[in-house]
Short mmCIF file of N, CA and C in Angstrom, two decimals:
data_model
loop_
_atom_site.label_atom_id
_atom_site.label_comp_id
_atom_site.label_asym_id
_atom_site.label_seq_id
_atom_site.Cartn_x
_atom_site.Cartn_y
_atom_site.Cartn_z
N UNK A 1 -12.01 -126.33 147.05
CA UNK A 1 -11.88 -127.73 147.42
C UNK A 1 -12.63 -128.60 146.43
N UNK A 2 -12.09 -129.75 146.21
CA UNK A 2 -12.77 -130.66 145.30
C UNK A 2 -13.87 -131.40 146.03
N UNK A 3 -14.73 -131.99 145.24
CA UNK A 3 -15.85 -132.73 145.82
C UNK A 3 -15.35 -133.91 146.67
N UNK A 4 -14.26 -134.56 146.22
CA UNK A 4 -13.74 -135.69 146.96
C UNK A 4 -13.18 -135.25 148.32
N UNK A 5 -12.54 -134.09 148.35
CA UNK A 5 -12.00 -133.57 149.60
C UNK A 5 -13.13 -133.24 150.57
N UNK A 6 -14.20 -132.64 150.07
CA UNK A 6 -15.35 -132.33 150.93
C UNK A 6 -15.98 -133.61 151.47
N UNK A 7 -16.08 -134.63 150.63
CA UNK A 7 -16.64 -135.90 151.07
C UNK A 7 -15.77 -136.53 152.14
N UNK A 8 -14.46 -136.37 152.01
CA UNK A 8 -13.54 -136.97 152.97
C UNK A 8 -13.61 -136.30 154.34
N UNK A 9 -13.83 -134.98 154.38
CA UNK A 9 -13.84 -134.29 155.68
C UNK A 9 -15.22 -134.21 156.31
N UNK A 10 -16.25 -134.59 155.59
CA UNK A 10 -17.62 -134.47 156.09
C UNK A 10 -17.84 -135.22 157.41
N UNK A 11 -17.40 -136.48 157.57
CA UNK A 11 -17.61 -137.15 158.86
C UNK A 11 -16.90 -136.46 160.01
N UNK A 12 -15.71 -135.93 159.75
CA UNK A 12 -14.98 -135.23 160.81
C UNK A 12 -15.67 -133.92 161.19
N UNK A 13 -16.20 -133.24 160.20
CA UNK A 13 -16.93 -132.00 160.46
C UNK A 13 -18.15 -132.28 161.33
N UNK A 14 -18.86 -133.38 161.04
CA UNK A 14 -20.04 -133.75 161.83
C UNK A 14 -19.65 -133.98 163.29
N UNK A 15 -18.57 -134.73 163.51
CA UNK A 15 -18.13 -134.99 164.88
C UNK A 15 -17.64 -133.72 165.56
N UNK A 16 -17.01 -132.83 164.80
CA UNK A 16 -16.57 -131.56 165.37
C UNK A 16 -17.77 -130.73 165.84
N UNK A 17 -18.84 -130.71 165.06
CA UNK A 17 -20.04 -129.97 165.45
C UNK A 17 -20.68 -130.56 166.70
N UNK A 18 -20.72 -131.89 166.77
CA UNK A 18 -21.26 -132.54 167.97
C UNK A 18 -20.40 -132.21 169.18
N UNK A 19 -19.09 -132.27 169.00
CA UNK A 19 -18.18 -131.95 170.10
C UNK A 19 -18.32 -130.51 170.57
N UNK A 20 -18.41 -129.58 169.63
CA UNK A 20 -18.59 -128.17 170.01
C UNK A 20 -19.92 -127.94 170.73
N UNK A 21 -20.96 -128.63 170.29
CA UNK A 21 -22.26 -128.50 170.95
C UNK A 21 -22.19 -129.01 172.39
N UNK A 22 -21.60 -130.19 172.57
CA UNK A 22 -21.47 -130.74 173.92
C UNK A 22 -20.58 -129.87 174.80
N UNK A 23 -19.52 -129.30 174.22
CA UNK A 23 -18.66 -128.39 174.97
C UNK A 23 -19.44 -127.15 175.42
N UNK A 24 -20.26 -126.58 174.54
CA UNK A 24 -21.05 -125.41 174.90
C UNK A 24 -22.02 -125.73 176.03
N UNK A 25 -22.69 -126.87 175.95
CA UNK A 25 -23.64 -127.26 177.01
C UNK A 25 -22.91 -127.46 178.32
N UNK A 26 -21.76 -128.15 178.29
CA UNK A 26 -20.99 -128.39 179.52
C UNK A 26 -20.49 -127.08 180.12
N UNK A 27 -20.02 -126.17 179.29
CA UNK A 27 -19.53 -124.88 179.78
C UNK A 27 -20.65 -124.06 180.40
N UNK A 28 -21.82 -124.08 179.78
CA UNK A 28 -22.96 -123.33 180.32
C UNK A 28 -23.41 -123.93 181.66
N UNK A 29 -23.44 -125.25 181.75
CA UNK A 29 -23.82 -125.88 183.02
C UNK A 29 -22.79 -125.60 184.11
N UNK A 30 -21.51 -125.65 183.75
CA UNK A 30 -20.46 -125.38 184.74
C UNK A 30 -20.56 -123.95 185.25
N UNK A 31 -20.82 -123.03 184.35
CA UNK A 31 -20.89 -121.62 184.74
C UNK A 31 -22.13 -121.31 185.58
N UNK A 32 -23.24 -121.99 185.32
CA UNK A 32 -24.51 -121.68 185.99
C UNK A 32 -25.00 -122.81 186.89
N UNK A 33 -24.09 -123.68 187.35
CA UNK A 33 -24.50 -124.84 188.12
C UNK A 33 -25.24 -124.46 189.40
N UNK A 34 -24.79 -123.42 190.08
CA UNK A 34 -25.44 -123.01 191.34
C UNK A 34 -26.89 -122.60 191.08
N UNK A 35 -27.13 -121.86 190.02
CA UNK A 35 -28.50 -121.44 189.71
C UNK A 35 -29.37 -122.63 189.31
N UNK A 36 -28.78 -123.57 188.58
CA UNK A 36 -29.54 -124.76 188.17
C UNK A 36 -29.95 -125.57 189.40
N UNK A 37 -29.05 -125.72 190.35
CA UNK A 37 -29.35 -126.52 191.53
C UNK A 37 -30.37 -125.86 192.45
N UNK A 38 -30.56 -124.55 192.35
CA UNK A 38 -31.54 -123.86 193.17
C UNK A 38 -32.96 -123.96 192.62
N UNK A 39 -33.10 -124.43 191.39
CA UNK A 39 -34.43 -124.55 190.79
C UNK A 39 -35.20 -125.69 191.44
N UNK A 40 -36.44 -125.45 191.74
CA UNK A 40 -37.31 -126.48 192.30
C UNK A 40 -38.61 -126.47 191.51
N UNK A 41 -38.97 -127.61 190.98
CA UNK A 41 -40.19 -127.71 190.19
C UNK A 41 -41.33 -128.24 191.06
N UNK A 42 -42.43 -127.56 191.02
CA UNK A 42 -43.64 -128.05 191.67
C UNK A 42 -44.45 -128.84 190.65
N UNK A 43 -45.60 -129.33 191.03
CA UNK A 43 -46.39 -130.17 190.13
C UNK A 43 -46.76 -129.44 188.85
N UNK A 44 -47.10 -128.17 188.94
CA UNK A 44 -47.45 -127.41 187.74
C UNK A 44 -46.23 -127.25 186.84
N UNK A 45 -45.05 -127.08 187.43
CA UNK A 45 -43.83 -126.96 186.64
C UNK A 45 -43.53 -128.24 185.87
N UNK A 46 -43.74 -129.40 186.53
CA UNK A 46 -43.53 -130.68 185.84
C UNK A 46 -44.52 -130.84 184.70
N UNK A 47 -45.75 -130.41 184.92
CA UNK A 47 -46.77 -130.50 183.87
C UNK A 47 -46.38 -129.65 182.66
N UNK A 48 -45.96 -128.43 182.92
CA UNK A 48 -45.57 -127.53 181.83
C UNK A 48 -44.33 -128.07 181.12
N UNK A 49 -43.36 -128.61 181.87
CA UNK A 49 -42.16 -129.15 181.25
C UNK A 49 -42.50 -130.37 180.39
N UNK A 50 -43.38 -131.23 180.85
CA UNK A 50 -43.80 -132.39 180.07
C UNK A 50 -44.54 -131.96 178.81
N UNK A 51 -45.42 -131.00 178.94
CA UNK A 51 -46.13 -130.48 177.78
C UNK A 51 -45.16 -129.87 176.77
N UNK A 52 -44.19 -129.12 177.26
CA UNK A 52 -43.18 -128.52 176.39
C UNK A 52 -42.36 -129.58 175.67
N UNK A 53 -42.03 -130.67 176.37
CA UNK A 53 -41.29 -131.77 175.74
C UNK A 53 -42.07 -132.35 174.58
N UNK A 54 -43.36 -132.64 174.80
CA UNK A 54 -44.18 -133.25 173.74
C UNK A 54 -44.42 -132.30 172.57
N UNK A 55 -44.58 -131.02 172.85
CA UNK A 55 -44.75 -130.04 171.77
C UNK A 55 -43.47 -129.95 170.95
N UNK A 56 -42.32 -129.92 171.62
CA UNK A 56 -41.05 -129.86 170.92
C UNK A 56 -40.81 -131.12 170.10
N UNK A 57 -41.09 -132.28 170.67
CA UNK A 57 -40.93 -133.53 169.94
C UNK A 57 -41.84 -133.55 168.70
N UNK A 58 -43.08 -133.13 168.87
CA UNK A 58 -44.01 -133.08 167.75
C UNK A 58 -43.53 -132.13 166.66
N UNK A 59 -42.96 -130.99 167.06
CA UNK A 59 -42.45 -130.02 166.09
C UNK A 59 -41.28 -130.61 165.30
N UNK A 60 -40.41 -131.35 165.97
CA UNK A 60 -39.28 -131.97 165.27
C UNK A 60 -39.76 -133.05 164.31
N UNK A 61 -40.71 -133.86 164.73
CA UNK A 61 -41.24 -134.90 163.85
C UNK A 61 -41.91 -134.26 162.64
N UNK A 62 -42.72 -133.25 162.87
CA UNK A 62 -43.41 -132.57 161.77
C UNK A 62 -42.40 -131.94 160.81
N UNK A 63 -41.36 -131.31 161.34
CA UNK A 63 -40.34 -130.71 160.50
C UNK A 63 -39.65 -131.77 159.64
N UNK A 64 -39.33 -132.91 160.20
CA UNK A 64 -38.73 -133.99 159.43
C UNK A 64 -39.65 -134.49 158.34
N UNK A 65 -40.92 -134.58 158.66
CA UNK A 65 -41.91 -135.03 157.69
C UNK A 65 -42.01 -134.05 156.52
N UNK A 66 -42.06 -132.76 156.84
CA UNK A 66 -42.14 -131.74 155.80
C UNK A 66 -40.88 -131.76 154.93
N UNK A 67 -39.71 -131.89 155.54
CA UNK A 67 -38.48 -131.97 154.75
C UNK A 67 -38.51 -133.20 153.85
N UNK A 68 -39.05 -134.29 154.33
CA UNK A 68 -39.19 -135.48 153.49
C UNK A 68 -40.06 -135.19 152.27
N UNK A 69 -41.17 -134.48 152.47
CA UNK A 69 -42.03 -134.11 151.34
C UNK A 69 -41.29 -133.22 150.35
N UNK A 70 -40.55 -132.25 150.89
CA UNK A 70 -39.80 -131.33 150.02
C UNK A 70 -38.77 -132.09 149.19
N UNK A 71 -38.02 -132.97 149.84
CA UNK A 71 -37.02 -133.74 149.10
C UNK A 71 -37.66 -134.66 148.07
N UNK A 72 -38.79 -135.23 148.43
CA UNK A 72 -39.51 -136.09 147.48
C UNK A 72 -39.98 -135.28 146.27
N UNK A 73 -40.52 -134.09 146.51
CA UNK A 73 -40.98 -133.23 145.41
C UNK A 73 -39.84 -132.77 144.52
N UNK A 74 -38.64 -132.67 145.09
CA UNK A 74 -37.48 -132.27 144.30
C UNK A 74 -36.74 -133.48 143.72
N UNK A 75 -37.35 -134.67 143.82
CA UNK A 75 -36.78 -135.91 143.31
C UNK A 75 -35.38 -136.18 143.87
N UNK A 76 -35.22 -135.94 145.15
CA UNK A 76 -33.95 -136.20 145.83
C UNK A 76 -34.08 -137.45 146.68
N UNK A 77 -33.13 -138.35 146.57
CA UNK A 77 -33.16 -139.59 147.37
C UNK A 77 -32.76 -139.28 148.81
N UNK A 78 -33.42 -139.94 149.73
CA UNK A 78 -33.11 -139.79 151.14
C UNK A 78 -32.40 -141.06 151.59
N UNK A 79 -31.14 -140.93 151.99
CA UNK A 79 -30.38 -142.07 152.48
C UNK A 79 -30.05 -141.87 153.95
N UNK A 80 -29.96 -142.98 154.66
CA UNK A 80 -29.62 -142.89 156.08
C UNK A 80 -28.29 -143.51 156.36
#
């Protein structure tokens, strides 16, 4: 494939990946809905879930920061 062809299909590929991800999540929830509804969180469970959220968020932010450093060191422009 030529570079122009890859550039042309890139936005569609991105949307296809998002769609497949959402389909996988929906299918997993549909298949395990009864088990999900039986879960009950107590105060300690909420605390652990909140802590896990903040640790995961921090890991994603740190990973983005490190990738920014790597791209900067490789003299690659970062566009949004």
